[in-house]
């Protein structure tokens, strides 16, 4: 962690999730579920003395030789967010984030076609509609003017705090831990589901940890696309889903004037081995909305 960077880190999310599990689940099930929790970084609007680790919106700084990302046949992508890896408190995570450089996220958000073209993991021809650029430390950059037809989002500075995250209750990691799982398994109890939902209310920009899906687990969506869209009952999908981790999710955010569908979220996932090698060109994207 860079000297002088203060991270707002408390035991609150850890204690709350542990207490929640022990209140709603049988003791042995609760302890096993707690073992599935992972650390993530929650990104929030920086206010006051909060350390800025990145931003939503605004205009990106790009190297001289780097072209603004374009989806051929559709047009330029919108700039969503950037993160300064040198000040991001990624040492608290269980994934190998870069320790310096900048990550920039772009997405074809429908400004140019009123949302007709959709970026989806099961449509390989659409994958160019979402990009992650990694700009190594020391590479000179200059702020770019947005291409014609792209209205930049309002700039919102972000700070980060460490947050304990829980897997979606139908995530393959839950099946792996508790299989076989009858329909009345305790982790699918409606009261437990409701309590978890209340715990994770609010805008959820996140780096690492478990994704917070709007619909079903995003890892399975990405795995299905990565395998070439086999039948959904193909057992390889759950196995492949376990190979993907959340890189970043960006939620609907009114401060940044970002609305993904109907109050949805954008998700970028990556395999740990590709993350360790900074192969962000291999990250995969999906999005969900209500």
mmCIF file of C-alpha atoms in Angstrom, residues 211 218-220 222 241 244-248 267-271 282-286:
data_model
loop_
_atom_site.group_PDB
_atom_site.id
_atom_site.type_symbol
_atom_site.label_atom_id
_atom_site.label_comp_id
_atom_site.label_asym_id
_atom_site.label_seq_id
_atom_site.Cartn_x
_atom_site.Cartn_y
_atom_site.Cartn_z
ATOM 1 C CA UNK A 211 -19.875 -10.154 -7.729
ATOM 2 C CA UNK A 218 -22.523 -13.528 -13.610
ATOM 3 C CA UNK A 219 -19.745 -16.117 -13.488
ATOM 4 C CA UNK A 220 -22.040 -18.682 -15.084
ATOM 5 C CA UNK A 222 -19.350 -15.625 -18.670
ATOM 6 C CA UNK A 241 -17.506 -20.599 -13.767
ATOM 7 C CA UNK A 244 -13.456 -16.701 -13.263
ATOM 8 C CA UNK A 245 -13.178 -13.940 -10.656
ATOM 9 C CA UNK A 246 -14.688 -10.487 -10.527
ATOM 10 C CA UNK A 247 -12.360 -7.759 -11.729
ATOM 11 C CA UNK A 248 -14.812 -4.861 -11.444
ATOM 12 C CA UNK A 267 -19.393 -6.602 -14.787
ATOM 13 C CA UNK A 268 -15.883 -7.449 -15.968
ATOM 14 C CA UNK A 269 -14.519 -10.891 -15.018
ATOM 15 C CA UNK A 270 -11.104 -12.415 -15.605
ATOM 16 C CA UNK A 271 -9.233 -15.652 -14.959
ATOM 17 C CA UNK A 282 -8.780 -11.540 -21.960
ATOM 18 C CA UNK A 283 -11.294 -10.121 -19.485
ATOM 19 C CA UNK A 284 -14.921 -10.889 -20.307
ATOM 20 C CA UNK A 285 -17.932 -8.670 -19.841
ATOM 21 C CA UNK A 286 -21.570 -9.107 -18.974
#
